[in-house]
XYZ file of N, CA and C in Angstrom:
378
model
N -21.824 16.555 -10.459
C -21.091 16.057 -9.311
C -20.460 14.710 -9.687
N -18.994 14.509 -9.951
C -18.367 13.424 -9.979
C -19.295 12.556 -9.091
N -19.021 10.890 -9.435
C -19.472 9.643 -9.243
C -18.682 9.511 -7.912
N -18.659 8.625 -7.257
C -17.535 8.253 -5.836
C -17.172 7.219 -7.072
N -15.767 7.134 -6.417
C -15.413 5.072 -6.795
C -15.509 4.169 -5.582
N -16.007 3.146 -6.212
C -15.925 1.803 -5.285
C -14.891 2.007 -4.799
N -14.541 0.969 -3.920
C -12.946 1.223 -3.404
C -13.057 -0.661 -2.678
N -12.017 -1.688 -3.007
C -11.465 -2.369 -2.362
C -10.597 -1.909 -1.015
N -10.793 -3.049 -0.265
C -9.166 -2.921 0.702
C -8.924 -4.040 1.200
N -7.792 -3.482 2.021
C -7.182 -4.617 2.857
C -6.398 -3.978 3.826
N -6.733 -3.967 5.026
C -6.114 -3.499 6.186
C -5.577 -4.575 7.169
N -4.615 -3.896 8.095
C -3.673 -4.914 8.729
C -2.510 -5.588 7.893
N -1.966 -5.238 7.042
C -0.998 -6.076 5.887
C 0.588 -5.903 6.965
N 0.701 -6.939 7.928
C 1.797 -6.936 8.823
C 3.124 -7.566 8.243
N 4.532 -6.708 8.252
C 5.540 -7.208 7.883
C 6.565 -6.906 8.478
N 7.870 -7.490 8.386
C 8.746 -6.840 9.276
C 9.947 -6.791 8.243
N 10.458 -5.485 8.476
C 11.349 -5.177 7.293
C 12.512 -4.151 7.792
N 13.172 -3.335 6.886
C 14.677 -3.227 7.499
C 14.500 -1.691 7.232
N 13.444 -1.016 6.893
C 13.596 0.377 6.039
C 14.111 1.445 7.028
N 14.657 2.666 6.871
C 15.019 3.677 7.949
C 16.027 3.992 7.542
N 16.191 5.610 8.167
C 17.193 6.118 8.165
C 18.207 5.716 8.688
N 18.525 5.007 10.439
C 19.410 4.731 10.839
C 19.772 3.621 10.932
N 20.742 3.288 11.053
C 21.774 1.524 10.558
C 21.394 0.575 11.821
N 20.920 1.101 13.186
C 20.088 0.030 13.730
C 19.198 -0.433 12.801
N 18.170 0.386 12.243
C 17.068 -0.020 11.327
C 17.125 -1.063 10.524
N 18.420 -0.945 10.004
C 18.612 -2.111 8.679
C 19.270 -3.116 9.363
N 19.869 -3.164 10.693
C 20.450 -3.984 11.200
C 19.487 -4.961 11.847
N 18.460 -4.225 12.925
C 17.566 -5.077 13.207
C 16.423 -5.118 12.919
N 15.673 -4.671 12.127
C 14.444 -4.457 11.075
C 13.046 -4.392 12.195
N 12.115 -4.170 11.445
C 11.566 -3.716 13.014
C 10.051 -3.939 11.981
N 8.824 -4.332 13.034
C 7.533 -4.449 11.936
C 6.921 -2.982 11.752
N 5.838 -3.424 10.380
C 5.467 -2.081 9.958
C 3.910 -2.880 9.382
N 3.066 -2.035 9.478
C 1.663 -2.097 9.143
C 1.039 -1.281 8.129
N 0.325 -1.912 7.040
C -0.165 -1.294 6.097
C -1.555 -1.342 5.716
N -2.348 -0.661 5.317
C -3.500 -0.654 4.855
C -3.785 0.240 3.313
N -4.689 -0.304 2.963
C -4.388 -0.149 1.621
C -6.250 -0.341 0.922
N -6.465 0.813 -0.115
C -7.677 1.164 -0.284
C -7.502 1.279 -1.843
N -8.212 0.483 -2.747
C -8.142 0.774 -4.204
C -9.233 0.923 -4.286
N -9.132 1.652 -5.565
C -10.336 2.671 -5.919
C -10.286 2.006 -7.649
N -11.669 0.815 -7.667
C -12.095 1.017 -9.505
C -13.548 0.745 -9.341
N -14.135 0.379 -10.783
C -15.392 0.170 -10.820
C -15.785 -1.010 -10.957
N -16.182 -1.194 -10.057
C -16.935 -2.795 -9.330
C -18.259 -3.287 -10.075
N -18.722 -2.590 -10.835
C -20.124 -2.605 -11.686
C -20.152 -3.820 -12.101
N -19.095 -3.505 -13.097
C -19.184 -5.128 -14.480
C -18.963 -6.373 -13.725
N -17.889 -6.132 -12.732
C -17.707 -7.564 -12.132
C -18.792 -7.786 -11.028
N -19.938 -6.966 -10.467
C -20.810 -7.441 -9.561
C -21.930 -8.188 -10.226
N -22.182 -7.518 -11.895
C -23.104 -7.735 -12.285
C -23.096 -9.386 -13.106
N -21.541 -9.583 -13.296
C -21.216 -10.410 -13.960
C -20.825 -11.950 -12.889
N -20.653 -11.515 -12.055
C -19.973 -12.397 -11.317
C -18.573 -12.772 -11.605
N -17.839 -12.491 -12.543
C -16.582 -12.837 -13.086
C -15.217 -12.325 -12.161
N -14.795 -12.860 -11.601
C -13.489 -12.879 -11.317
C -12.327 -12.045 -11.721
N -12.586 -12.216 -13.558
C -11.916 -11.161 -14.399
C -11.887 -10.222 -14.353
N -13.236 -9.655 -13.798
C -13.499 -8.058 -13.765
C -13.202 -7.492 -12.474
N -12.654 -8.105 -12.082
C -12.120 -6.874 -10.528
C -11.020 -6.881 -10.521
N -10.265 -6.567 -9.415
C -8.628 -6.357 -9.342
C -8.355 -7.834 -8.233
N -7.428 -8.696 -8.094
C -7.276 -9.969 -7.511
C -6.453 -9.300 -6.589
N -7.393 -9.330 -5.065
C -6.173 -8.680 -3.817
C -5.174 -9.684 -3.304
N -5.273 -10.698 -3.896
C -4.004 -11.893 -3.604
C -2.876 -11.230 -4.382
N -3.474 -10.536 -5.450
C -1.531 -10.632 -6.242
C -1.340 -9.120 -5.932
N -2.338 -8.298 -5.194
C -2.218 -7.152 -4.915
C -1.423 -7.128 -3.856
N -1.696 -8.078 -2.662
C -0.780 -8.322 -1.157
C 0.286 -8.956 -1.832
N 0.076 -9.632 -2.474
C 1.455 -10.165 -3.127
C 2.602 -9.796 -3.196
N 2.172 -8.374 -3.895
C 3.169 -7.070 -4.390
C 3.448 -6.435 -3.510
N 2.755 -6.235 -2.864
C 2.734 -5.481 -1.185
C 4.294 -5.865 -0.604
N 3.888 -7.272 -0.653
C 4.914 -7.803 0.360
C 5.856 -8.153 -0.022
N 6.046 -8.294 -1.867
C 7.316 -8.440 -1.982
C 8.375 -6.729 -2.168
N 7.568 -5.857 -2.491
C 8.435 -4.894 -2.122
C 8.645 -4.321 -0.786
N 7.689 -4.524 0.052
C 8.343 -3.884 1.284
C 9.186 -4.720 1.573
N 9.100 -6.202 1.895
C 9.747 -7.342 2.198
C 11.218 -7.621 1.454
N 11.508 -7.244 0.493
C 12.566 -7.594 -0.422
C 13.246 -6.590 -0.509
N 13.027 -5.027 -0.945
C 13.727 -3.844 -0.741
C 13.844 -3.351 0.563
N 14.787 -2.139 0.754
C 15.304 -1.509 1.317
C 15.320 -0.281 1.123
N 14.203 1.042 1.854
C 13.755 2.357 1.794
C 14.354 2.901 3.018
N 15.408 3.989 2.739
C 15.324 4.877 4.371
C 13.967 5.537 4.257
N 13.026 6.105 3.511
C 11.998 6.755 3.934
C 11.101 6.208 3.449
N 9.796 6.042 4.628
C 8.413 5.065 4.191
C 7.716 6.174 2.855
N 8.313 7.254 2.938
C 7.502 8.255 1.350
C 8.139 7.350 0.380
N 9.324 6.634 0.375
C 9.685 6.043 -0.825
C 8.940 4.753 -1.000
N 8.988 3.844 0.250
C 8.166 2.482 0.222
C 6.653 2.919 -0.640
N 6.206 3.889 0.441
C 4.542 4.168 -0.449
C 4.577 4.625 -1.962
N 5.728 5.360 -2.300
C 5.526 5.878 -3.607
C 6.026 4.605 -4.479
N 6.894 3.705 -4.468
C 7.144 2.387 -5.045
C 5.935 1.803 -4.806
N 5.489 1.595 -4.034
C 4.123 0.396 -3.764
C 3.180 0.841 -4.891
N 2.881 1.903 -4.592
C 1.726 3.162 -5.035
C 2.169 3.172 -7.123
N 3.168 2.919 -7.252
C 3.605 3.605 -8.950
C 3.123 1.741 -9.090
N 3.703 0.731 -8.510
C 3.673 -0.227 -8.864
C 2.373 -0.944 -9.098
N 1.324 -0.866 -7.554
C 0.536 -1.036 -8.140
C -0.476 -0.830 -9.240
N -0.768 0.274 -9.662
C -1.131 1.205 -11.221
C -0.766 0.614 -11.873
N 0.792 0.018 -11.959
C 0.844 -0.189 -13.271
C 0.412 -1.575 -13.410
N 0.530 -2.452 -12.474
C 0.263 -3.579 -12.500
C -0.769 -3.919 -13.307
N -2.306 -3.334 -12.183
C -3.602 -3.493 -12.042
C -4.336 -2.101 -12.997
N -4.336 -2.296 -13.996
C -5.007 -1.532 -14.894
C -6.598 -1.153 -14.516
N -7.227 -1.915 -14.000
C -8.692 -1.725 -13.678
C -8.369 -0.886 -12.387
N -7.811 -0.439 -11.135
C -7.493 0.591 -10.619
C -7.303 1.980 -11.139
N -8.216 2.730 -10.642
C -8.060 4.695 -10.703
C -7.046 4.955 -9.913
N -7.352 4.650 -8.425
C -6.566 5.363 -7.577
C -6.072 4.476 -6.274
N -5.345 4.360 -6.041
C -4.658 4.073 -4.694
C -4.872 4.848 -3.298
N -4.951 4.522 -2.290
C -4.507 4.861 -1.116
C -3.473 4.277 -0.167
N -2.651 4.273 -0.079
C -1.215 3.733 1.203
C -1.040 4.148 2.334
N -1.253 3.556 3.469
C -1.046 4.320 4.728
C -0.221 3.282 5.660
N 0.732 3.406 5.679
C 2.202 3.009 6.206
C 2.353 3.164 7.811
N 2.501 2.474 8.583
C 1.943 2.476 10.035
C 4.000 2.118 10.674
N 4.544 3.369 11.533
C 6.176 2.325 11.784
C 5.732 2.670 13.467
N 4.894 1.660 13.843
C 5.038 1.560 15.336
C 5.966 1.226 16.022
N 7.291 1.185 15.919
C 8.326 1.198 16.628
C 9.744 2.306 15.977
N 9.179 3.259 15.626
C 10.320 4.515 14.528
C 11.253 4.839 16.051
N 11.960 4.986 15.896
C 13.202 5.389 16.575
C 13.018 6.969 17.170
N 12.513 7.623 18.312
C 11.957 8.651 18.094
C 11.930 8.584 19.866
N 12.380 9.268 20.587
C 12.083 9.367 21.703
C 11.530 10.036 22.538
N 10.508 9.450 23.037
C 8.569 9.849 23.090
C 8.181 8.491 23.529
N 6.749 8.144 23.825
C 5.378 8.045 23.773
C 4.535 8.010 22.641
N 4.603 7.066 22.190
C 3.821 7.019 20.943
C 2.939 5.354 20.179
N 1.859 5.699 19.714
C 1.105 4.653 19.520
C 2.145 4.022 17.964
N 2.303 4.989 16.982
C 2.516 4.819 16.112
C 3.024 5.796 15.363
N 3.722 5.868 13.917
C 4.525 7.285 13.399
C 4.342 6.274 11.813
N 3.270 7.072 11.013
C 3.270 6.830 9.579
C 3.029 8.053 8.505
N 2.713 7.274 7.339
C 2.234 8.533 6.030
C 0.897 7.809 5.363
N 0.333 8.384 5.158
C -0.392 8.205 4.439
C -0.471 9.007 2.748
N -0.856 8.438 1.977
C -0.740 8.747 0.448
C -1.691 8.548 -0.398
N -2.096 9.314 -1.220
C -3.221 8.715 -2.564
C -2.656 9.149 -3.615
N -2.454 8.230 -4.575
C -2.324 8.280 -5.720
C -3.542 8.070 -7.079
N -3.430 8.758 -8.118
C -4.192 8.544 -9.221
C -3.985 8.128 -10.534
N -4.202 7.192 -11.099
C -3.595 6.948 -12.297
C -3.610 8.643 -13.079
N -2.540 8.492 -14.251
C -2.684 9.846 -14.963
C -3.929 9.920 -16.179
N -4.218 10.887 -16.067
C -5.593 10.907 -17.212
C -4.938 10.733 -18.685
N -5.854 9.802 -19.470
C -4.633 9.627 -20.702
C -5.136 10.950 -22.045
């Protein structure tokens, strides 16, 4: 039976950005909520106490926010799959990712708490 992985996170990652299909969207940008679950092994750095050995969720939100914040996605599958390729490559001590993209105000006429995706990604086996 496979091991679980540890898993970091960080939920609530609030931004307001321009992504969408329609040209209101990019015109008046609208907020979006993220949460976000990495998956490595926490062993060496619990046992060690070292800093070195984990993944640093400062430069992880970092990244977060400069791509949602700085680019421009009509579809949140593209934001998550950029976030998602980027972080991997970044953060080498990461297996796997999770992204779950929250657009509580999507253009959609309804009743609704919220309209997102959620995603997991895995590094590739080498």
């Amino acid at each position: 039976m496979p091991e679980q992985a540890d898993q970091l996170f960080i939920r609530g990652i609030a931004i307001f950005a321009r992504h969408g299909v329609h040209q209101a969207e990019a015109d008046l940008g609208q907020r979006f909520a993220l949460d976000l679950t990495l998956e490595l092994d926490t062993r060496e750095a619990g046992r060690t106490d070292d800093y070195n050995r984990t993944v640093c969720y400062a430069s992880v939100f970092q990244t977060v926010r400069e791509i949602a914040e700085t680019r421009r996605f009509k579809l949140i599958e593209a934001l998550g799959e950029t976030i998602a390729d980027q972080l991997l490559a970044e953060q080498p001590r990461l297996t796997a990712v999770e992204i779950e993209i929250r657009k509580p105000s999507a253009p959609v006429a309804g009743i609704f708490d919220t309209i997102g995706l959620k995603i997991r990604r895995e590094r590739p086996s080498e």
